[in-house]
Amino acid sequence: MTDLTLETEPRSHQLPGDIAVWIFIFAELAVFGIMLIGFAVARSLDPATFHAGREALHPLIGLLNTVALITASYLVATAVHQFRHRCPGVQWRLWFAVAISCVYTIGKLWEYVNLYSEGYNLSTSTFFMFYFFLTFFHFMHVILGQVILIVLAVKVRNGDYDGSDMNGMESGASYWHMVDLVWLVLFPIIYVLA
């Protein structure tokens, strides 16, 4: 009988990327969590206002934004995988992720302009105060995530990242996935359940 042993890489039980990025991510998630708790409490106190506010939103744009961010996250995840295995096409996946995420940026700006032209703003109601605060705070995180993805793509193109050190790529990808995760919570809470 022959003893066969398979060589496998030891499994790492650490978070991908830099610990400082994870501290930042957890802090941002805490802020979003507090804001969502405030949203839930305010909604429970005045459900009619929140229902009326939700009726003024554009759920198709919200759904399109969701698909764009999920697609961008898929591209970022596959870029990290390709980078880890030193496969070509990493920078193009990152550029495509930025381009796809611009669907969200443009859609959200259109929605803000449309709502404002219809007379909705921070002082319209408690719903719109939360809507604008939550979605604009998220919108700014998307913009920062896009900048991070652009920096990663440029660094890959310039050869600053060669796949031997995953820290920068994993840190940027982790931030982007946090942004996506927050939207996956915000979309149903604001556009469907409010």
PDB file of N, CA and C in Angstrom, residues 22 31 37 65 80 85 87 106 124 126 142 156 165 172 176:
ATOM      1  N   TRP A  22      -9.061  47.482   7.694  1.00  0.00           N
ATOM      2  CA  TRP A  22     -10.165  46.795   8.363  1.00  0.00           C
ATOM      3  C   TRP A  22     -10.703  47.597   9.541  1.00  0.00           C
ATOM      4  N   VAL A  31     -20.829  53.414  11.693  1.00  0.00           N
ATOM      5  CA  VAL A  31     -21.545  54.669  11.398  1.00  0.00           C
ATOM      6  C   VAL A  31     -22.805  54.367  10.587  1.00  0.00           C
ATOM      7  N   ILE A  37     -30.128  52.312  12.308  1.00  0.00           N
ATOM      8  CA  ILE A  37     -30.943  52.163  13.521  1.00  0.00           C
ATOM      9  C   ILE A  37     -31.831  53.388  13.688  1.00  0.00           C
ATOM     10  N   ASN A  65     -28.721  50.482 -10.067  1.00  0.00           N
ATOM     11  CA  ASN A  65     -27.534  50.783  -9.261  1.00  0.00           C
ATOM     12  C   ASN A  65     -27.025  49.533  -8.543  1.00  0.00           C
ATOM     13  N   VAL A  80      -8.643  40.460  -8.284  1.00  0.00           N
ATOM     14  CA  VAL A  80      -7.791  40.015  -7.175  1.00  0.00           C
ATOM     15  C   VAL A  80      -7.342  38.576  -7.406  1.00  0.00           C
ATOM     16  N   HIS A  85      -2.776  35.038  -8.900  1.00  0.00           N
ATOM     17  CA  HIS A  85      -2.199  33.978  -9.733  1.00  0.00           C
ATOM     18  C   HIS A  85      -1.356  34.533 -10.882  1.00  0.00           C
ATOM     19  N   CYS A  87      -2.037  36.394 -13.420  1.00  0.00           N
ATOM     20  CA  CYS A  87      -2.629  36.249 -14.750  1.00  0.00           C
ATOM     21  C   CYS A  87      -2.794  37.632 -15.376  1.00  0.00           C
ATOM     22  N   ILE A 106     -23.859  57.937 -11.937  1.00  0.00           N
ATOM     23  CA  ILE A 106     -24.745  58.720 -12.799  1.00  0.00           C
ATOM     24  C   ILE A 106     -26.205  58.524 -12.391  1.00  0.00           C
ATOM     25  N   THR A 124     -37.830  68.158   3.688  1.00  0.00           N
ATOM     26  CA  THR A 124     -39.171  67.753   3.249  1.00  0.00           C
ATOM     27  C   THR A 124     -39.864  66.895   4.304  1.00  0.00           C
ATOM     28  N   THR A 126     -38.932  63.510   7.533  1.00  0.00           N
ATOM     29  CA  THR A 126     -37.931  62.679   8.207  1.00  0.00           C
ATOM     30  C   THR A 126     -37.397  61.622   7.258  1.00  0.00           C
ATOM     31  N   VAL A 142     -18.657  55.454  -2.501  1.00  0.00           N
ATOM     32  CA  VAL A 142     -18.492  54.902  -3.848  1.00  0.00           C
ATOM     33  C   VAL A 142     -17.425  55.698  -4.601  1.00  0.00           C
ATOM     34  N   VAL A 156      -0.941  48.642 -11.098  1.00  0.00           N
ATOM     35  CA  VAL A 156      -0.734  47.383 -11.815  1.00  0.00           C
ATOM     36  C   VAL A 156      -0.124  47.673 -13.186  1.00  0.00           C
ATOM     37  N   ASP A 165       3.078  40.774  -3.506  1.00  0.00           N
ATOM     38  CA  ASP A 165       2.537  41.301  -2.250  1.00  0.00           C
ATOM     39  C   ASP A 165       1.075  41.662  -2.507  1.00  0.00           C
ATOM     40  N   GLY A 172      -7.645  47.425  -1.083  1.00  0.00           N
ATOM     41  CA  GLY A 172      -8.549  48.169  -1.953  1.00  0.00           C
ATOM     42  C   GLY A 172      -9.810  47.392  -2.271  1.00  0.00           C
ATOM     43  N   TRP A 176     -13.790  48.196  -1.370  1.00  0.00           N
ATOM     44  CA  TRP A 176     -14.834  48.215  -2.393  1.00  0.00           C
ATOM     45  C   TRP A 176     -15.981  47.278  -2.024  1.00  0.00           C
TER      46      TRP A 176
END
